[in-house]
PDB file of C-alpha atoms in Angstrom:
ATOM      1  CA  UNK A   1     -22.694   8.411   4.423  1.00  0.00           C
ATOM      2  CA  UNK A   2     -23.906   5.632   6.694  1.00  0.00           C
ATOM      3  CA  UNK A   3     -22.010   5.067   9.921  1.00  0.00           C
ATOM      4  CA  UNK A   4     -19.306   2.411   9.519  1.00  0.00           C
ATOM      5  CA  UNK A   5     -16.593   1.605  12.062  1.00  0.00           C
ATOM      6  CA  UNK A   6     -13.514   2.147   9.908  1.00  0.00           C
ATOM      7  CA  UNK A   7     -11.225   1.988  12.928  1.00  0.00           C
ATOM      8  CA  UNK A   8     -11.308  -1.799  12.485  1.00  0.00           C
ATOM      9  CA  UNK A   9     -10.526  -1.830   8.769  1.00  0.00           C
ATOM     10  CA  UNK A  10      -7.955  -4.602   9.207  1.00  0.00           C
ATOM     11  CA  UNK A  11     -10.509  -6.892  10.820  1.00  0.00           C
ATOM     12  CA  UNK A  12     -13.498  -5.933   8.674  1.00  0.00           C
ATOM     13  CA  UNK A  13     -11.998  -5.338   5.222  1.00  0.00           C
ATOM     14  CA  UNK A  14     -12.894  -7.537   2.252  1.00  0.00           C
ATOM     15  CA  UNK A  15      -9.913  -6.813  -0.002  1.00  0.00           C
ATOM     16  CA  UNK A  16      -6.612  -5.007  -0.445  1.00  0.00           C
ATOM     17  CA  UNK A  17      -5.933  -3.480  -3.861  1.00  0.00           C
ATOM     18  CA  UNK A  18      -2.418  -2.376  -4.761  1.00  0.00           C
ATOM     19  CA  UNK A  19      -1.093  -0.105  -7.509  1.00  0.00           C
ATOM     20  CA  UNK A  20       2.272  -0.482  -9.234  1.00  0.00           C
ATOM     21  CA  UNK A  21       4.345   2.016 -11.220  1.00  0.00           C
ATOM     22  CA  UNK A  22       2.337   4.892  -9.777  1.00  0.00           C
ATOM     23  CA  UNK A  23       5.144   7.280  -8.813  1.00  0.00           C
ATOM     24  CA  UNK A  24       6.754   9.384 -11.508  1.00  0.00           C
ATOM     25  CA  UNK A  25      10.260   8.683 -10.201  1.00  0.00           C
ATOM     26  CA  UNK A  26       9.662   4.934 -10.735  1.00  0.00           C
ATOM     27  CA  UNK A  27       8.529   5.198 -14.353  1.00  0.00           C
ATOM     28  CA  UNK A  28      11.545   4.696 -16.613  1.00  0.00           C
ATOM     29  CA  UNK A  29       9.790   4.041 -19.932  1.00  0.00           C
ATOM     30  CA  UNK A  30       6.346   5.010 -21.160  1.00  0.00           C
ATOM     31  CA  UNK A  31       3.919   5.943 -18.409  1.00  0.00           C
ATOM     32  CA  UNK A  32       0.976   3.535 -18.082  1.00  0.00           C
ATOM     33  CA  UNK A  33      -2.238   4.743 -19.701  1.00  0.00           C
ATOM     34  CA  UNK A  34      -4.367   3.222 -16.942  1.00  0.00           C
ATOM     35  CA  UNK A  35      -3.640   2.151 -13.368  1.00  0.00           C
ATOM     36  CA  UNK A  36      -1.952  -1.233 -12.974  1.00  0.00           C
ATOM     37  CA  UNK A  37      -3.656  -2.944 -10.048  1.00  0.00           C
ATOM     38  CA  UNK A  38      -3.311  -6.223  -8.159  1.00  0.00           C
ATOM     39  CA  UNK A  39      -4.930  -7.908  -5.142  1.00  0.00           C
ATOM     40  CA  UNK A  40      -3.345  -8.852  -1.821  1.00  0.00           C
ATOM     41  CA  UNK A  41      -4.662 -11.418   0.647  1.00  0.00           C
ATOM     42  CA  UNK A  42      -6.234 -10.213   3.891  1.00  0.00           C
ATOM     43  CA  UNK A  43      -3.953 -12.584   5.802  1.00  0.00           C
ATOM     44  CA  UNK A  44      -1.054 -10.367   4.693  1.00  0.00           C
ATOM     45  CA  UNK A  45      -2.103  -7.657   7.168  1.00  0.00           C
ATOM     46  CA  UNK A  46       0.126  -7.101  10.200  1.00  0.00           C
ATOM     47  CA  UNK A  47      -0.132  -4.291  12.759  1.00  0.00           C
ATOM     48  CA  UNK A  48       2.560  -2.530  14.761  1.00  0.00           C
ATOM     49  CA  UNK A  49       3.885  -4.568  17.653  1.00  0.00           C
ATOM     50  CA  UNK A  50       4.291  -7.620  15.452  1.00  0.00           C
ATOM     51  CA  UNK A  51       7.245  -8.512  13.204  1.00  0.00           C
ATOM     52  CA  UNK A  52       7.462  -8.684   9.444  1.00  0.00           C
ATOM     53  CA  UNK A  53       8.358 -12.291   8.653  1.00  0.00           C
ATOM     54  CA  UNK A  54      10.363 -13.219   5.562  1.00  0.00           C
ATOM     55  CA  UNK A  55       9.153 -16.464   3.947  1.00  0.00           C
ATOM     56  CA  UNK A  56      11.761 -19.186   3.624  1.00  0.00           C
ATOM     57  CA  UNK A  57      10.980 -19.545  -0.089  1.00  0.00           C
ATOM     58  CA  UNK A  58      12.111 -15.960  -0.835  1.00  0.00           C
ATOM     59  CA  UNK A  59      15.712 -14.812  -1.168  1.00  0.00           C
ATOM     60  CA  UNK A  60      14.951 -11.103  -1.640  1.00  0.00           C
ATOM     61  CA  UNK A  61      12.100  -9.151  -0.029  1.00  0.00           C
ATOM     62  CA  UNK A  62      11.775  -5.406  -0.681  1.00  0.00           C
ATOM     63  CA  UNK A  63      10.174  -2.679   1.432  1.00  0.00           C
ATOM     64  CA  UNK A  64       7.723  -0.241  -0.217  1.00  0.00           C
ATOM     65  CA  UNK A  65       6.166   2.583   1.821  1.00  0.00           C
ATOM     66  CA  UNK A  66       2.704   3.652   0.655  1.00  0.00           C
ATOM     67  CA  UNK A  67      -0.355   5.733   1.442  1.00  0.00           C
ATOM     68  CA  UNK A  68      -3.397   3.521   1.915  1.00  0.00           C
ATOM     69  CA  UNK A  69      -6.929   4.733   1.202  1.00  0.00           C
ATOM     70  CA  UNK A  70      -9.703   3.203   3.318  1.00  0.00           C
ATOM     71  CA  UNK A  71     -13.022   3.006   1.482  1.00  0.00           C
ATOM     72  CA  UNK A  72     -15.893   4.372   3.552  1.00  0.00           C
ATOM     73  CA  UNK A  73     -18.962   3.526   1.493  1.00  0.00           C
ATOM     74  CA  UNK A  74     -19.958   0.833  -0.995  1.00  0.00           C
ATOM     75  CA  UNK A  75     -19.522   1.951  -4.581  1.00  0.00           C
ATOM     76  CA  UNK A  76     -19.391   0.680  -8.156  1.00  0.00           C
ATOM     77  CA  UNK A  77     -18.617   2.442 -11.470  1.00  0.00           C
ATOM     78  CA  UNK A  78     -17.694   5.665  -9.728  1.00  0.00           C
ATOM     79  CA  UNK A  79     -16.621   8.690 -11.757  1.00  0.00           C
ATOM     80  CA  UNK A  80     -13.348  10.449 -10.995  1.00  0.00           C
ATOM     81  CA  UNK A  81     -15.323  13.531  -9.984  1.00  0.00           C
ATOM     82  CA  UNK A  82     -17.375  11.608  -7.424  1.00  0.00           C
ATOM     83  CA  UNK A  83     -14.638   9.314  -6.098  1.00  0.00           C
ATOM     84  CA  UNK A  84     -13.658  11.448  -3.095  1.00  0.00           C
ATOM     85  CA  UNK A  85     -17.123  10.940  -1.592  1.00  0.00           C
ATOM     86  CA  UNK A  86     -16.307   7.286  -1.000  1.00  0.00           C
ATOM     87  CA  UNK A  87     -13.074   7.839   0.920  1.00  0.00           C
ATOM     88  CA  UNK A  88     -13.524   7.004   4.584  1.00  0.00           C
ATOM     89  CA  UNK A  89      -9.962   7.706   5.652  1.00  0.00           C
ATOM     90  CA  UNK A  90      -6.379   6.568   5.245  1.00  0.00           C
ATOM     91  CA  UNK A  91      -3.557   4.514   6.686  1.00  0.00           C
ATOM     92  CA  UNK A  92       0.201   4.302   6.355  1.00  0.00           C
ATOM     93  CA  UNK A  93       1.202   0.978   4.831  1.00  0.00           C
ATOM     94  CA  UNK A  94       4.089  -1.116   3.594  1.00  0.00           C
ATOM     95  CA  UNK A  95       3.740  -3.274   0.506  1.00  0.00           C
ATOM     96  CA  UNK A  96       6.379  -5.908   1.208  1.00  0.00           C
ATOM     97  CA  UNK A  97       7.373  -7.642  -2.015  1.00  0.00           C
ATOM     98  CA  UNK A  98       9.092 -10.955  -2.670  1.00  0.00           C
ATOM     99  CA  UNK A  99      11.070  -9.423  -5.519  1.00  0.00           C
ATOM    100  CA  UNK A 100      12.889 -12.680  -6.295  1.00  0.00           C
ATOM    101  CA  UNK A 101       9.494 -14.224  -7.072  1.00  0.00           C
ATOM    102  CA  UNK A 102       7.820 -11.199  -8.678  1.00  0.00           C
ATOM    103  CA  UNK A 103      10.776 -10.478 -10.972  1.00  0.00           C
ATOM    104  CA  UNK A 104      10.752 -13.970 -12.461  1.00  0.00           C
ATOM    105  CA  UNK A 105       6.967 -14.000 -12.738  1.00  0.00           C
ATOM    106  CA  UNK A 106       6.979 -10.724 -14.665  1.00  0.00           C
ATOM    107  CA  UNK A 107       9.577 -12.028 -17.122  1.00  0.00           C
ATOM    108  CA  UNK A 108       7.403 -15.063 -17.882  1.00  0.00           C
ATOM    109  CA  UNK A 109       4.070 -13.171 -17.800  1.00  0.00           C
ATOM    110  CA  UNK A 110       2.916 -15.327 -14.867  1.00  0.00           C
ATOM    111  CA  UNK A 111       0.823 -14.264 -11.853  1.00  0.00           C
ATOM    112  CA  UNK A 112       2.868 -12.747  -9.042  1.00  0.00           C
ATOM    113  CA  UNK A 113       0.259 -12.673  -6.287  1.00  0.00           C
ATOM    114  CA  UNK A 114       2.336 -14.896  -3.994  1.00  0.00           C
ATOM    115  CA  UNK A 115       5.138 -12.359  -4.070  1.00  0.00           C
ATOM    116  CA  UNK A 116       2.766  -9.664  -2.798  1.00  0.00           C
ATOM    117  CA  UNK A 117       0.311 -11.530  -0.602  1.00  0.00           C
ATOM    118  CA  UNK A 118       2.389 -13.610   1.793  1.00  0.00           C
ATOM    119  CA  UNK A 119       1.787 -13.468   5.552  1.00  0.00           C
ATOM    120  CA  UNK A 120       2.850 -10.063   7.010  1.00  0.00           C
ATOM    121  CA  UNK A 121       3.299  -8.562   3.522  1.00  0.00           C
ATOM    122  CA  UNK A 122       0.994  -5.626   4.375  1.00  0.00           C
ATOM    123  CA  UNK A 123       2.047  -3.854   7.585  1.00  0.00           C
ATOM    124  CA  UNK A 124      -0.367  -1.017   8.360  1.00  0.00           C
ATOM    125  CA  UNK A 125      -0.913   1.821  10.809  1.00  0.00           C
ATOM    126  CA  UNK A 126      -4.038   2.711  12.683  1.00  0.00           C
ATOM    127  CA  UNK A 127      -6.884   4.381  10.823  1.00  0.00           C
ATOM    128  CA  UNK A 128      -6.204   8.016   9.871  1.00  0.00           C
ATOM    129  CA  UNK A 129      -9.287  10.226   9.621  1.00  0.00           C
ATOM    130  CA  UNK A 130      -9.808  12.723   6.773  1.00  0.00           C
ATOM    131  CA  UNK A 131      -9.577  15.497   9.380  1.00  0.00           C
ATOM    132  CA  UNK A 132      -6.024  14.392  10.229  1.00  0.00           C
ATOM    133  CA  UNK A 133      -5.053  14.247   6.557  1.00  0.00           C
ATOM    134  CA  UNK A 134      -6.877  17.016   4.688  1.00  0.00           C
ATOM    135  CA  UNK A 135      -4.609  16.890   1.608  1.00  0.00           C
ATOM    136  CA  UNK A 136      -3.668  13.267   0.816  1.00  0.00           C
ATOM    137  CA  UNK A 137      -2.412  14.278  -2.618  1.00  0.00           C
ATOM    138  CA  UNK A 138       0.516  16.196  -1.083  1.00  0.00           C
ATOM    139  CA  UNK A 139       1.812  14.424   2.015  1.00  0.00           C
ATOM    140  CA  UNK A 140       5.341  13.293   2.791  1.00  0.00           C
ATOM    141  CA  UNK A 141       6.018   9.557   2.956  1.00  0.00           C
ATOM    142  CA  UNK A 142       9.361   8.310   4.238  1.00  0.00           C
ATOM    143  CA  UNK A 143      11.036   5.050   5.225  1.00  0.00           C
ATOM    144  CA  UNK A 144      14.273   4.188   7.029  1.00  0.00           C
ATOM    145  CA  UNK A 145      16.016   0.846   7.519  1.00  0.00           C
ATOM    146  CA  UNK A 146      18.285   0.699  10.577  1.00  0.00           C
ATOM    147  CA  UNK A 147      18.223   4.503  10.682  1.00  0.00           C
ATOM    148  CA  UNK A 148      19.207   4.948   7.013  1.00  0.00           C
ATOM    149  CA  UNK A 149      16.753   6.891   4.856  1.00  0.00           C
ATOM    150  CA  UNK A 150      15.660   4.758   1.891  1.00  0.00           C
ATOM    151  CA  UNK A 151      12.469   6.416   0.623  1.00  0.00           C
ATOM    152  CA  UNK A 152      11.364  10.041   1.021  1.00  0.00           C
ATOM    153  CA  UNK A 153       8.830  11.599  -1.339  1.00  0.00           C
ATOM    154  CA  UNK A 154       5.541  13.497  -1.442  1.00  0.00           C
ATOM    155  CA  UNK A 155       2.372  11.791  -2.621  1.00  0.00           C
ATOM    156  CA  UNK A 156       2.131  14.662  -5.124  1.00  0.00           C
ATOM    157  CA  UNK A 157       4.462  12.551  -7.295  1.00  0.00           C
ATOM    158  CA  UNK A 158       1.730   9.954  -7.880  1.00  0.00           C
ATOM    159  CA  UNK A 159       1.057   9.380 -11.583  1.00  0.00           C
ATOM    160  CA  UNK A 160      -2.609   8.470 -11.026  1.00  0.00           C
ATOM    161  CA  UNK A 161      -4.196  10.430  -8.200  1.00  0.00           C
ATOM    162  CA  UNK A 162      -6.432   8.834  -5.580  1.00  0.00           C
ATOM    163  CA  UNK A 163      -9.765   9.599  -7.328  1.00  0.00           C
ATOM    164  CA  UNK A 164      -8.440   8.025 -10.528  1.00  0.00           C
ATOM    165  CA  UNK A 165      -7.430   4.844  -8.687  1.00  0.00           C
ATOM    166  CA  UNK A 166     -10.826   4.556  -6.982  1.00  0.00           C
ATOM    167  CA  UNK A 167     -12.729   5.203 -10.184  1.00  0.00           C
ATOM    168  CA  UNK A 168     -10.704   2.712 -12.209  1.00  0.00           C
ATOM    169  CA  UNK A 169     -10.891  -0.087  -9.612  1.00  0.00           C
ATOM    170  CA  UNK A 170     -14.639   0.414  -9.228  1.00  0.00           C
ATOM    171  CA  UNK A 171     -15.164  -0.351 -12.922  1.00  0.00           C
ATOM    172  CA  UNK A 172     -14.114  -3.945 -12.289  1.00  0.00           C
ATOM    173  CA  UNK A 173     -15.234  -4.695  -8.716  1.00  0.00           C
ATOM    174  CA  UNK A 174     -17.506  -3.276  -6.069  1.00  0.00           C
ATOM    175  CA  UNK A 175     -15.554  -1.364  -3.437  1.00  0.00           C
ATOM    176  CA  UNK A 176     -16.823  -1.922   0.088  1.00  0.00           C
ATOM    177  CA  UNK A 177     -16.355  -0.208   3.453  1.00  0.00           C
ATOM    178  CA  UNK A 178     -12.982  -1.054   5.048  1.00  0.00           C
ATOM    179  CA  UNK A 179     -11.408  -2.077   1.729  1.00  0.00           C
ATOM    180  CA  UNK A 180      -7.951  -0.564   1.271  1.00  0.00           C
ATOM    181  CA  UNK A 181      -6.327   0.763  -1.888  1.00  0.00           C
ATOM    182  CA  UNK A 182      -2.530   1.030  -1.704  1.00  0.00           C
ATOM    183  CA  UNK A 183      -1.524   3.932  -3.931  1.00  0.00           C
ATOM    184  CA  UNK A 184       2.003   2.892  -4.967  1.00  0.00           C
ATOM    185  CA  UNK A 185       5.509   3.554  -3.716  1.00  0.00           C
ATOM    186  CA  UNK A 186       8.191   6.107  -4.634  1.00  0.00           C
ATOM    187  CA  UNK A 187      11.714   5.215  -5.716  1.00  0.00           C
ATOM    188  CA  UNK A 188      14.116   3.711  -3.216  1.00  0.00           C
ATOM    189  CA  UNK A 189      12.559   0.314  -2.527  1.00  0.00           C
ATOM    190  CA  UNK A 190      15.309  -2.128  -1.540  1.00  0.00           C
ATOM    191  CA  UNK A 191      15.838  -5.502   0.175  1.00  0.00           C
ATOM    192  CA  UNK A 192      15.584  -6.124   3.905  1.00  0.00           C
ATOM    193  CA  UNK A 193      16.958  -9.006   5.944  1.00  0.00           C
ATOM    194  CA  UNK A 194      16.575 -10.701   9.306  1.00  0.00           C
ATOM    195  CA  UNK A 195      17.430  -8.322  12.133  1.00  0.00           C
ATOM    196  CA  UNK A 196      16.629  -5.114  10.237  1.00  0.00           C
ATOM    197  CA  UNK A 197      14.279  -2.524  11.726  1.00  0.00           C
ATOM    198  CA  UNK A 198      11.977  -0.612   9.389  1.00  0.00           C
ATOM    199  CA  UNK A 199      10.719   2.824  10.448  1.00  0.00           C
ATOM    200  CA  UNK A 200       8.316   4.831   8.313  1.00  0.00           C
ATOM    201  CA  UNK A 201       6.128   7.887   8.614  1.00  0.00           C
ATOM    202  CA  UNK A 202       3.466  10.026   7.009  1.00  0.00           C
ATOM    203  CA  UNK A 203       3.809  13.784   7.404  1.00  0.00           C
ATOM    204  CA  UNK A 204       3.660  14.752  11.074  1.00  0.00           C
ATOM    205  CA  UNK A 205       0.724  12.418  11.672  1.00  0.00           C
ATOM    206  CA  UNK A 206       2.333   9.170  12.775  1.00  0.00           C
ATOM    207  CA  UNK A 207       5.337   6.861  12.573  1.00  0.00           C
ATOM    208  CA  UNK A 208       5.596   3.075  12.530  1.00  0.00           C
ATOM    209  CA  UNK A 209       8.335   0.630  13.462  1.00  0.00           C
ATOM    210  CA  UNK A 210       8.540  -3.029  12.440  1.00  0.00           C
ATOM    211  CA  UNK A 211      11.308  -5.543  13.160  1.00  0.00           C
ATOM    212  CA  UNK A 212      12.159  -7.926  10.328  1.00  0.00           C
ATOM    213  CA  UNK A 213      12.575 -11.617  11.089  1.00  0.00           C
ATOM    214  CA  UNK A 214      13.088 -14.816   9.141  1.00  0.00           C
ATOM    215  CA  UNK A 215       9.987 -16.986   9.192  1.00  0.00           C
ATOM    216  CA  UNK A 216       9.985 -19.820  11.709  1.00  0.00           C
TER     217      UNK A 216
END
């Protein structure tokens, strides 16, 4: 693999791909036969030390803790068996969701990108190397709001595993170094409001803290 500085994936990434309904405890009806993916804007990134801002146009924004996969090498039409070769590393992420917007859009079969891609909708950690996370398919993800545990589950509960997500996405678009695939969230996603503090963690590797504020 050619040398790429993945430490700066936020600055150098070309796209963020998210997965929905990818934890078994979130699937209430028939399980999807293929991954359900969407795109998030790069301007939605926010790093620790900065607040999550709630857009004025939204009345209900949910937290969703997720494992992010950082692509390490350009790839297209990758098989499931070969997909792991293109993983450069990982990050801990939140997929903040304007549920008031997304819920209505789903009912009317309309695009719901704005509910997922607003400014500060993708809080992320630093880059996590594969050496720090040798088994991404069985790592604890947790999230607290104001000290109350909201989400706590192992990534082993993912419906589509990481190689399946990479392979499927690569059938439609070229994956490039520093791109991030968000692998879905477990049950427990719920609204946050101005003044809340979100804390989340991944195994014993790292923890994040983000204050929540109304947009100016």
